[in-house]
Coordinates of C-alpha atoms and ligand atoms in Angstrom, one line a residue:
X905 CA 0.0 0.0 0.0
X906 CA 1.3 3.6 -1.3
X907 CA -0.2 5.8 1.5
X908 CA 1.7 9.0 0.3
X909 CA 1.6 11.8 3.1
X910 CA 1.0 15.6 2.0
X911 CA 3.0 17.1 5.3
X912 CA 1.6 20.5 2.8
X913 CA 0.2 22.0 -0.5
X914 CA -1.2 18.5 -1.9
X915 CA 1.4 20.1 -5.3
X916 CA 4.4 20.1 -3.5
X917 CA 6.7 18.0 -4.8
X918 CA 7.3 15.7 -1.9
X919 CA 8.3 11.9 -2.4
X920 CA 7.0 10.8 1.2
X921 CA 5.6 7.5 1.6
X922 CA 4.8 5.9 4.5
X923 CA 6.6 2.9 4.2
X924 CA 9.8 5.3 4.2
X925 CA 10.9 4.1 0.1
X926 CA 11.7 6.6 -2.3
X927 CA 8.5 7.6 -4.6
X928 CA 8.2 9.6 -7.7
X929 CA 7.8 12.9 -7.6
X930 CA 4.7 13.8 -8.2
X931 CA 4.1 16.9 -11.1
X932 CA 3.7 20.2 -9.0
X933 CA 0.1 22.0 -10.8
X934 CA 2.2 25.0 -9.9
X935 CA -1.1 27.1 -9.3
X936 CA -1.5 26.8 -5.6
X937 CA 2.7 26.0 -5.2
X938 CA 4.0 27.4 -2.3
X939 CA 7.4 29.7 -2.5
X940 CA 8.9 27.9 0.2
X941 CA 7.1 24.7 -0.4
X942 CA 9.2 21.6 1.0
X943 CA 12.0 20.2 -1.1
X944 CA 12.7 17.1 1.0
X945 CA 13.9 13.7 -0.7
X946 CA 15.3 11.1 1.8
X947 CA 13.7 10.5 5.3
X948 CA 16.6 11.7 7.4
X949 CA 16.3 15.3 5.1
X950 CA 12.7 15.8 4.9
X951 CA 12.4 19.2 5.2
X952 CA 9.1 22.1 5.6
X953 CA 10.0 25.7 5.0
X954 CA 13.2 25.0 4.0
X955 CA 14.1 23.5 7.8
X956 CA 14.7 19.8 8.4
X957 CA 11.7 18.7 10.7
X958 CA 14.4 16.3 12.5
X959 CA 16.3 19.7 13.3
X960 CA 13.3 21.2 14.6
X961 CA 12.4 18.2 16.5
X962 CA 16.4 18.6 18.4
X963 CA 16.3 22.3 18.3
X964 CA 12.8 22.5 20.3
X965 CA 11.8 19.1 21.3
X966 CA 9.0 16.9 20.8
X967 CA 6.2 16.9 20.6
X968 CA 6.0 19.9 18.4
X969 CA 3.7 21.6 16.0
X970 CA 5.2 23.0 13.2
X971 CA 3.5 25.7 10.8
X972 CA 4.7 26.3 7.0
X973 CA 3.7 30.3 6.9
X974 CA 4.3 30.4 3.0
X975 CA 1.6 27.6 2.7
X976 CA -1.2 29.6 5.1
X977 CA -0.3 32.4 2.5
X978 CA -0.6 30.5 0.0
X979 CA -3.7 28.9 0.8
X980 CA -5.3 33.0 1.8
X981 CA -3.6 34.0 -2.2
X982 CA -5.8 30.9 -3.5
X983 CA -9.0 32.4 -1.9
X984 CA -8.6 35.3 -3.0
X985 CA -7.9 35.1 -6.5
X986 CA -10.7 32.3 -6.9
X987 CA -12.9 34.8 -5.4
X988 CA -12.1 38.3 -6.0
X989 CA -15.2 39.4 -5.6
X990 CA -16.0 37.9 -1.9
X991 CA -15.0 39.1 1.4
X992 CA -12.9 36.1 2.8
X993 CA -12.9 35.8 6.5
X994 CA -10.7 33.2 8.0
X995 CA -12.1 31.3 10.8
X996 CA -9.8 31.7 14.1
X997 CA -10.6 29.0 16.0
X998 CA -9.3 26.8 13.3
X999 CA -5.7 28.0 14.7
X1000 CA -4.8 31.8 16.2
X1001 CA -1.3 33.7 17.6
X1002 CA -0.5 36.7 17.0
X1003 CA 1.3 35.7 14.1
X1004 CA -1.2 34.0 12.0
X1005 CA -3.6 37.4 12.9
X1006 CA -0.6 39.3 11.3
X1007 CA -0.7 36.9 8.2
X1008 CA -4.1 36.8 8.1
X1009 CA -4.7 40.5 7.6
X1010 CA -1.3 41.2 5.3
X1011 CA -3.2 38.5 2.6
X1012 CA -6.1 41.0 3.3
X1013 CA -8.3 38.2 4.8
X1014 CA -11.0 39.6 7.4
X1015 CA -11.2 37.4 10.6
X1016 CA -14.3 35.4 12.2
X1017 CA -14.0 35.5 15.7
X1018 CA -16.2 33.4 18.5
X1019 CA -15.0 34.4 22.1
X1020 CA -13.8 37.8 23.8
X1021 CA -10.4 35.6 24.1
X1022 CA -10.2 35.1 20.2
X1023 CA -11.2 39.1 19.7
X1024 CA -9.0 40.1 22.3
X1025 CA -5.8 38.6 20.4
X1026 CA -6.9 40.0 17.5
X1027 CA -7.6 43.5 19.4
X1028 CA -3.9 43.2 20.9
X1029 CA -2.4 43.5 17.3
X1030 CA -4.7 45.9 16.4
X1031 CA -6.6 43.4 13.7
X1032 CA -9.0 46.2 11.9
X1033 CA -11.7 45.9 14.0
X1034 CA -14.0 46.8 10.9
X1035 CA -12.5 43.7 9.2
X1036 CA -13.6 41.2 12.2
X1037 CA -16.6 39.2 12.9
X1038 CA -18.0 37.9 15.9
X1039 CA -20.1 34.9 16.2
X1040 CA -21.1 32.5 18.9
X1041 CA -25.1 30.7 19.5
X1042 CA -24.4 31.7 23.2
X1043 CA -22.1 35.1 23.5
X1044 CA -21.4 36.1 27.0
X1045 CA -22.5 39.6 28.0
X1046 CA -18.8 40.8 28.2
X1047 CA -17.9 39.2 24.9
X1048 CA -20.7 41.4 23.5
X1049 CA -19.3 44.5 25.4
X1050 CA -15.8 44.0 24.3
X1051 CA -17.5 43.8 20.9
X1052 CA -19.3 46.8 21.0
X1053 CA -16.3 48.6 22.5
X1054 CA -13.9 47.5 20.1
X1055 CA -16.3 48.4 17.1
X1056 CA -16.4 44.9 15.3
X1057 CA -17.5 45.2 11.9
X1058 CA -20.6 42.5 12.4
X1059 CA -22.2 40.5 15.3
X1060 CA -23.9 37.3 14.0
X1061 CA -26.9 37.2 16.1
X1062 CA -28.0 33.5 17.0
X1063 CA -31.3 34.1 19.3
X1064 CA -33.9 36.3 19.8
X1065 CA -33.0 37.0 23.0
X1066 CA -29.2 38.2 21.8
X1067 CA -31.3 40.2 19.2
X1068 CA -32.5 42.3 21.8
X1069 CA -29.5 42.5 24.3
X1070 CA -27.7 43.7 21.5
X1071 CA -29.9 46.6 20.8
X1072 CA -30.5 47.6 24.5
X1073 CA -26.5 47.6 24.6
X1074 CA -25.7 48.9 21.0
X1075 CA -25.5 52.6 21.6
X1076 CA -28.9 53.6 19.5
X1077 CA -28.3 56.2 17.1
X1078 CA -25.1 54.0 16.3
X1079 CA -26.6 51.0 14.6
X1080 CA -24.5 48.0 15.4
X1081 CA -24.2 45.6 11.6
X1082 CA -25.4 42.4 12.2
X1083 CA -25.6 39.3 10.4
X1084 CA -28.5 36.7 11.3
X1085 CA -27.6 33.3 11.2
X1086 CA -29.7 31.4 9.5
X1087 CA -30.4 27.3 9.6
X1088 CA -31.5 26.3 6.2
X1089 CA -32.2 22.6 7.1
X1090 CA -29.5 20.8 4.9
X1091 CA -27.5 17.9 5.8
X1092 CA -24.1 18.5 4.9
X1093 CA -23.0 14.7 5.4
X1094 CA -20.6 15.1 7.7
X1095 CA -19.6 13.9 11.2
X1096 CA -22.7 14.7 14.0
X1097 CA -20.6 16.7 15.8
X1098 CA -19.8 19.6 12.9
X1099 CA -23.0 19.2 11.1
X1100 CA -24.5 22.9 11.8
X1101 CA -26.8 23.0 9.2
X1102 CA -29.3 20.5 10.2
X1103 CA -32.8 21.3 11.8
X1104 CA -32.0 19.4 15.5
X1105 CA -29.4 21.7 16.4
X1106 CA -28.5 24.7 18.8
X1107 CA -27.0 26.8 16.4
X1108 CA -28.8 29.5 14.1
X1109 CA -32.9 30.3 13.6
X1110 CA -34.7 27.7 11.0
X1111 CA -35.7 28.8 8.0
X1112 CA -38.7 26.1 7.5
X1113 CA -40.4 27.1 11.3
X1114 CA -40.0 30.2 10.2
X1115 CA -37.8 31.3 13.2
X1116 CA -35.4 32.9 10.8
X1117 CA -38.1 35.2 8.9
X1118 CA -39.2 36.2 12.5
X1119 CA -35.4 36.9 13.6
X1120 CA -35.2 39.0 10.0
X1121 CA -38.9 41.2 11.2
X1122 CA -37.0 41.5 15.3
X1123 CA -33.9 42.7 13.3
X1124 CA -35.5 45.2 11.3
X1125 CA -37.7 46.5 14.0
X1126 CA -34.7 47.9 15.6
X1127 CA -33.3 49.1 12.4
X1128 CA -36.5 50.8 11.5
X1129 CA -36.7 52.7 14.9
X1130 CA -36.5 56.2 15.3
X1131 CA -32.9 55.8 16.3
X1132 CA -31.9 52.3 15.1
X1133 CA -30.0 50.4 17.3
X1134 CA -28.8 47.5 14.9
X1135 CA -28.9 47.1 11.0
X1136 CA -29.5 44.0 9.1
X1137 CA -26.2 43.7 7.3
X1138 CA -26.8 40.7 6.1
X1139 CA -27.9 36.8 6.5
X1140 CA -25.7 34.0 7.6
X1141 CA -25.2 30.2 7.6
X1142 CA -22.6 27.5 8.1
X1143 CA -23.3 24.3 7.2
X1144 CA -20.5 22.2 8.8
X1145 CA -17.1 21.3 8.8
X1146 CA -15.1 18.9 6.1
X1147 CA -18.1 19.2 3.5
X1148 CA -17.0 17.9 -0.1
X1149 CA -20.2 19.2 -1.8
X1150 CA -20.2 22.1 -3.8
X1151 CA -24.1 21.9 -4.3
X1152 CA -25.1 22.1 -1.0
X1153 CA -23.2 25.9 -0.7
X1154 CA -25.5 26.3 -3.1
X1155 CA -28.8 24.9 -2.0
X1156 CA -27.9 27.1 1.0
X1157 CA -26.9 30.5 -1.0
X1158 CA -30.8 29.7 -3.1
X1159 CA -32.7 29.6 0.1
X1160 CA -31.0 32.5 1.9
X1161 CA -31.8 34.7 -1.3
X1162 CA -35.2 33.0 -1.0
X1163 CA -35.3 34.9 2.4
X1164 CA -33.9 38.5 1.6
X1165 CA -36.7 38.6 -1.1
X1166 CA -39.0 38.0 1.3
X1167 CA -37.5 40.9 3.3
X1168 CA -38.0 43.2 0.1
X1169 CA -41.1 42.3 -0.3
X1170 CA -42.3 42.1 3.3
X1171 CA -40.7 45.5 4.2
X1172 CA -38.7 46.7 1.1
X1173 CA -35.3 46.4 2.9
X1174 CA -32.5 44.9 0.9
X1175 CA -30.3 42.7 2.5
X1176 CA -26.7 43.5 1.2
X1177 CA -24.5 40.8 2.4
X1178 CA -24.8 37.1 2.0
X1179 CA -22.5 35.0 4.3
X1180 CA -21.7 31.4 3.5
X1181 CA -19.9 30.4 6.4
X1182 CA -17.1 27.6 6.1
X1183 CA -16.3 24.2 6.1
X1184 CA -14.7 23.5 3.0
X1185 CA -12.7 20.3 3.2
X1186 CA -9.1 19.0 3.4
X1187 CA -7.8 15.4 2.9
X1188 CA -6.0 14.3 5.7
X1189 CA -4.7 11.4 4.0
X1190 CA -3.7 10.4 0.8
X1191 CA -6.2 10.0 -1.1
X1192 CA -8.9 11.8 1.1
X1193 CA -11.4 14.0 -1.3
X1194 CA -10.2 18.0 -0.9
X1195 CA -12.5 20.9 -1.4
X1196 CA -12.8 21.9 -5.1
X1197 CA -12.3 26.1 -4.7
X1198 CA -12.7 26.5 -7.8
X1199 CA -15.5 24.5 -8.8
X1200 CA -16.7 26.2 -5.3
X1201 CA -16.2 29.8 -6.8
X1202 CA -18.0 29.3 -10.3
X1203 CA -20.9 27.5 -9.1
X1204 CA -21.6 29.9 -6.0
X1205 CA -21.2 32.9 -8.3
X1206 CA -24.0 31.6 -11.1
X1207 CA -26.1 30.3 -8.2
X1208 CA -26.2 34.0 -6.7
X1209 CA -26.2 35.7 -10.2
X1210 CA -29.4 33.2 -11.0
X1211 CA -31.4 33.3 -7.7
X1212 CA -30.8 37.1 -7.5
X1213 CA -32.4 37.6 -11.0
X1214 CA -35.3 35.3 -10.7
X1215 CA -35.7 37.3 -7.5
X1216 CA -35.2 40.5 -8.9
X1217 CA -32.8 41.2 -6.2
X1218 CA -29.0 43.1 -6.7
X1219 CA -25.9 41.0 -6.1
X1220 CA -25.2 40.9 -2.2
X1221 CA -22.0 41.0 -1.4
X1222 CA -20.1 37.2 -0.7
X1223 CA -18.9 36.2 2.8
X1224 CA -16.9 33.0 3.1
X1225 CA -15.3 32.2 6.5
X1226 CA -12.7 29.1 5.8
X1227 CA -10.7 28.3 8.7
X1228 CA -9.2 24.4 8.2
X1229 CA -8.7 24.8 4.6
X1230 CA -6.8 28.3 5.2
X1231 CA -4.5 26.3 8.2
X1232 CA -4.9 22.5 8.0
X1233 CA -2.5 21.9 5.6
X1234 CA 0.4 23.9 7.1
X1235 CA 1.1 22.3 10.2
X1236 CA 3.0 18.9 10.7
X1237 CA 3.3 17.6 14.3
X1238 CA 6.5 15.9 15.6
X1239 CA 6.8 13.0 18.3
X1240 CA 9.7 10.8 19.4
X1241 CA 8.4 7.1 19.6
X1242 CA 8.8 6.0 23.6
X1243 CA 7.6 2.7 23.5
X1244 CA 6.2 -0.3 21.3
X1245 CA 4.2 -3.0 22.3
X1246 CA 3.7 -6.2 19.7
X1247 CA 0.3 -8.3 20.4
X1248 CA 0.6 -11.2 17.7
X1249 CA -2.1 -11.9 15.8
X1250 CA -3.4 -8.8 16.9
X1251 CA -1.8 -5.3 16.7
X1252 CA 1.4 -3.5 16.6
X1253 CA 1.4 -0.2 18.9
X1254 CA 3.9 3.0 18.4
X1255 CA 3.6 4.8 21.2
X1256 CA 4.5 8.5 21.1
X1257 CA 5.0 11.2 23.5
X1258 CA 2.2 13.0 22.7
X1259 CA -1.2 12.0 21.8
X1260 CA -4.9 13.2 22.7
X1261 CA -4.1 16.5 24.5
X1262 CA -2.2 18.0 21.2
X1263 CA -4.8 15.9 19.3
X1264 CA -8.3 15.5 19.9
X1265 CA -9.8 15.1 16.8
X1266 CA -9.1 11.1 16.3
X1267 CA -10.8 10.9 19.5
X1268 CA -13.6 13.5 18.8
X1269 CA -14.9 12.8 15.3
X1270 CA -13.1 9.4 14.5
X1271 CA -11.0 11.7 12.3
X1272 CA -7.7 9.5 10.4
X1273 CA -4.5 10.6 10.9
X1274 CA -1.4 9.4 8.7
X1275 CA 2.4 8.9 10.0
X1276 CA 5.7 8.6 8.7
X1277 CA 9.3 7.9 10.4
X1278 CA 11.5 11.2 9.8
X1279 CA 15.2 11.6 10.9
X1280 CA 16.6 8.5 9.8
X1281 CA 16.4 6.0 5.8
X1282 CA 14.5 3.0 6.6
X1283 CA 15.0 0.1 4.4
X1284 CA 13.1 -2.2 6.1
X1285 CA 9.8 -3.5 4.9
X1286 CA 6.6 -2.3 6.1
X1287 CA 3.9 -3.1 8.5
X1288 CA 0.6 -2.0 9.9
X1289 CA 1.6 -0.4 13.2
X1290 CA -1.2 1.8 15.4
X1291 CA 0.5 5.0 16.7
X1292 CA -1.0 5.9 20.1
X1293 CA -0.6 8.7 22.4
X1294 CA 0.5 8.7 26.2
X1295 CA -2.8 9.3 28.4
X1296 CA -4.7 7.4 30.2
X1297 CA -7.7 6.4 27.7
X1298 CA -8.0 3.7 25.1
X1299 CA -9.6 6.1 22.9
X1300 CA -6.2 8.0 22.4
X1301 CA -5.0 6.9 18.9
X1302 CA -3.2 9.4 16.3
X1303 CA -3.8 7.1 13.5
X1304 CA -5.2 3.6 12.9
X1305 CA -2.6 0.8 11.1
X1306 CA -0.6 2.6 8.9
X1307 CA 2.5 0.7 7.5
X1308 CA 5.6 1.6 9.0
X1309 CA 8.8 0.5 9.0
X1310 CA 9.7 -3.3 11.1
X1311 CA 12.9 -1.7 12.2
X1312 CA 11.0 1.5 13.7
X1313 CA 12.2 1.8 17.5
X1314 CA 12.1 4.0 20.7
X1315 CA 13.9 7.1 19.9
X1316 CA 12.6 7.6 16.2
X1317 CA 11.0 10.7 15.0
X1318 CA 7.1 10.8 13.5
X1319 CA 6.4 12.8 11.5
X1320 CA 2.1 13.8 11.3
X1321 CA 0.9 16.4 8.6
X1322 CA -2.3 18.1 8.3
X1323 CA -2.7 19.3 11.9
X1324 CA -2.6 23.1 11.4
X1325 CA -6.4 23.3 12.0
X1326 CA -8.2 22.6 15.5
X1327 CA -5.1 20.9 16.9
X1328 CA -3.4 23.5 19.0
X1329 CA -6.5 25.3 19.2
X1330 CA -8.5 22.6 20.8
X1331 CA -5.1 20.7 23.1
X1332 CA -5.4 20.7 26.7
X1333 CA -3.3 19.6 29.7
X1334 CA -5.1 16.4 30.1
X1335 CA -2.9 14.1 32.8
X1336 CA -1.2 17.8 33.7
X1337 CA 0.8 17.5 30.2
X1338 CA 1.8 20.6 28.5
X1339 CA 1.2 22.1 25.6
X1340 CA 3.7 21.5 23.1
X1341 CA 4.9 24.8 21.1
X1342 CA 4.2 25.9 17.5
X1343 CA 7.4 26.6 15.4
X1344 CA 6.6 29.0 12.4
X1345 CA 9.2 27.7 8.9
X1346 CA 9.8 29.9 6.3
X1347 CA 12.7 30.6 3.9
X1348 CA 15.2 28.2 6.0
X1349 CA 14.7 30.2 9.2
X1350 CA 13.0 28.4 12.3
X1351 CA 11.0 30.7 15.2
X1352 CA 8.9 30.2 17.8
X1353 CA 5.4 31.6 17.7
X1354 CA 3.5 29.8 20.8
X1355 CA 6.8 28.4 23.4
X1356 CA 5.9 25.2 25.5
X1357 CA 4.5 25.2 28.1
X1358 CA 5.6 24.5 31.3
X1359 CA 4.6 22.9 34.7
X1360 CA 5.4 26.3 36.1
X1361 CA 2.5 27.5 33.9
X1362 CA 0.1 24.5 34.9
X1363 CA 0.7 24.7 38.5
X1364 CA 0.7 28.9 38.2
X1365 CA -3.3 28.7 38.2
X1366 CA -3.5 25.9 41.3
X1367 CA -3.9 28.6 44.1
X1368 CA -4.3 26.9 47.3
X1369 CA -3.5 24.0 48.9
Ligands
PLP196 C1 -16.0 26.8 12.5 C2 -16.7 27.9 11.7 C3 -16.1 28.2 10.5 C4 -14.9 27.5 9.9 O1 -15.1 26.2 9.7 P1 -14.0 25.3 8.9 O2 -14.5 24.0 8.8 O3 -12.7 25.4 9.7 O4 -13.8 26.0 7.6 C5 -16.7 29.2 9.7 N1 -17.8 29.9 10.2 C6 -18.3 29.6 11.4 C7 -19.5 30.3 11.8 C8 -17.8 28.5 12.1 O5 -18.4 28.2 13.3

């Protein structure tokens, strides 16, 4: 079995296999190539940035998560040119520092926030507050405030109760933009757990029960005041996360224009902005089914174009808010193996020194995870071998029997791509284990953008005895 890993842009020309023999090199498409994109050839050499992970992995220890910036550029360039037209707003909780808020707004991506935390980091670098969006089905009171004081360019308002706490705090007079997230009732196809678009769920107001027409009529009554307090910028939905379809953006993008015709109609208001939300897939493995952006990008703009005349409605402007398909592919994690543990006739296990806590995902959505041995040429032949973390559940597996090397031992590097999205962002200290740090490569030059954490830091919040 050829399980090929892409550690980044599914073009670069990287000959890593899993079973740690040479492959051919694949043809670059050149189109989405990254400047910097790796240029690794033997195991021992295999490089991301132009920096040898196995350096990386002495320099700063494992585990580690490492993050190609020229590939997160890359990946923001590809948005925007296959959707000029389109605000595109990255999702934060996907992955956020300081740094990636800097790279975020030099691509001139705008930035989807979901906590006073992730609005605060974007407020500390002085992110255009304009240029940021805050949503969230249950927004704390001081997440709104901070909002309000910071001036974010649009609220997505989730409830009917947050429609009118927002306009009791929005300063009347000064409309606060908001954006009304709509539930369209469409089945994206995709694991429970990040399938927002479906009726039976917390997020959003339906469109068949007509919540979201009502949300549309509270909205407007506040806009419509004497001295409005909000303004309907715009409607809303997300369908889910790691959807392949490109027909189901644009089920959604017919039956939110469905909606803003009814608001002409009802009240002759035009809605200006139509928001897709995000979700667009990545392959984790080789093999996987990616998100087609530009399929994407031709069928939402006809779709619009279409509904919008049949309507007789103008254009709204386009909102999409990727976050995985911005980050995923940039990051590659590092472990050291510490232990193995052959069960005949049953399993090999690779235990590494990380594990649940840096990744939850395997354990969350049953996501599959790929593996290969970096820092050293193996020659000897493959076989299916389970790499595991080091806490104290069952559940903690990186990835399911992938073929590794026989001779693989204690001491080896792995080498895991495609965990730039919801890795860091979602670890925890589970069994008091810290964080491991996040290494930014570009050009041949290593630096640290998040540093590991420490027990100091753990025990620093542990108060009294
Ligand atoms: C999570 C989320 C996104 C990004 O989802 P991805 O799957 O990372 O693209 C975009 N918009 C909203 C509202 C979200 O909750």
């Amino acid at each position: 079995m050829r399980n090929q890993l892409r550690l980044s842009a599914e073009t670069t020309p990287w000959p890593l296999t899993t079973t740690g023999l040479p492959s051919p090199t694949p043809t670059p498409t050149s189109a989405t190539k990254t400047p910097s994109s790796p240029t690794a050839t033997a195991d021992e050499d295999l490089a991301v940035g132009g920096v040898r992970l196995a350096e990386i992995a002495a320099t700063y220890g494992t585990p580690a998560y490492v993050l190609d910036e020229a590939d997160v550029r890359a990946r923001a360039r590809a948005y925007r040119s296959a959707l000029p037209e389109a605000e595109i707003a990255y999702a934060g909780k996907a992955f956020l520092c300081r740094a990636m808020i800097g790279w975020v707004q030099s691509e001139g991506l705008s930035l989807d926030v979901c906590s006073g935390g992730e609005l605060a980091l974007a407020r500390h670098v002085g992110f255009p507050a304009d240029r940021i969006v805050l949503h969230g089905n249950a927004k704390t009171p001081r997440d709104v405030q901070d909002a309000l004081g910071y001036g974010v360019g649009r609220i997505v308002v989730d409830s009917t109760y947050e429609i009118t706490q927002l306009a009791v705090a929005a300063h009347a007079g000064h409309p606060q933009k908001v954006l009304i997230r709509v539930t369209p009732g469409l089945d994206a196809h995709t694991h429970k757990a990040i399938a927002t678009g479906v009726e039976d769920q917390k997020f959003g107001f339906s469109l068949a029960t007509g919540a979201a027409a009502d949300a549309v009529r509270q909205v407007l009554h506040w806009q419509l005041a004497d001295r409005p307090a909000l303004e309907l910028a715009g409607l809303h939905c997300h369908l889910g996360s790691q959807i392949t379809s490109v027909d189901i953006f644009a089920e959604a993008a017919r039956r939110l224009i469905a909606l803003m015709a009814w608001s002409r109609d009802e009240f002759n208001v035009i809605v200006p902005e139509l928001d897709l939300g995000g979700g667009h897939a990545v392959g984790y493995r080789d093999g996987d089914p990616d998100f087609d952006l530009e399929t994407y990008a031709r069928t939402i703009r006809t779709t619009i174009a279409k509904a919008c005349h049949q309507h007789r409605l103008p254009i709204p402007k386009l909102t999409v808010e990727p976050g995985r398909a911005i980050v995923a592919r940039a990051g590659v994690t590092l472990y050291r193996v510490l232990t193995m543990k052959r069960i005949p006739g049953i399993r090999t296990f690779v235990a590494v020194d990380g594990g649940m806590s840096d990744n939850p995902r395997p354990a969350l959505y049953g996501s599959a995870y790929t593996a290969r041995l970096i820092g050293r040429t193996s020659t000897a032949p493959p076989e299916p071998m389970t790499v595991v973390g080091r806490h104290c559940e069952a559940g903690d597996v990186i990835a399911h029997d992938l073929p590794l090397p026989t001779d693989l031992r204690p001491g080896d590097l792995l080498a895991v791509p495609c965990t730039g999205a919801y890795q860091h962002s979602m670890a925890s200290t589970y069994n008091q284990v810290c964080r491991p740090p996040v290494i930014a490569v570009r050009d041949g030059v290593a630096r640290v953008l998040i540093r590991r954490e420490t027990l100091e830091d753990l025990q620093a919040r542990d108060v009294s005895l």
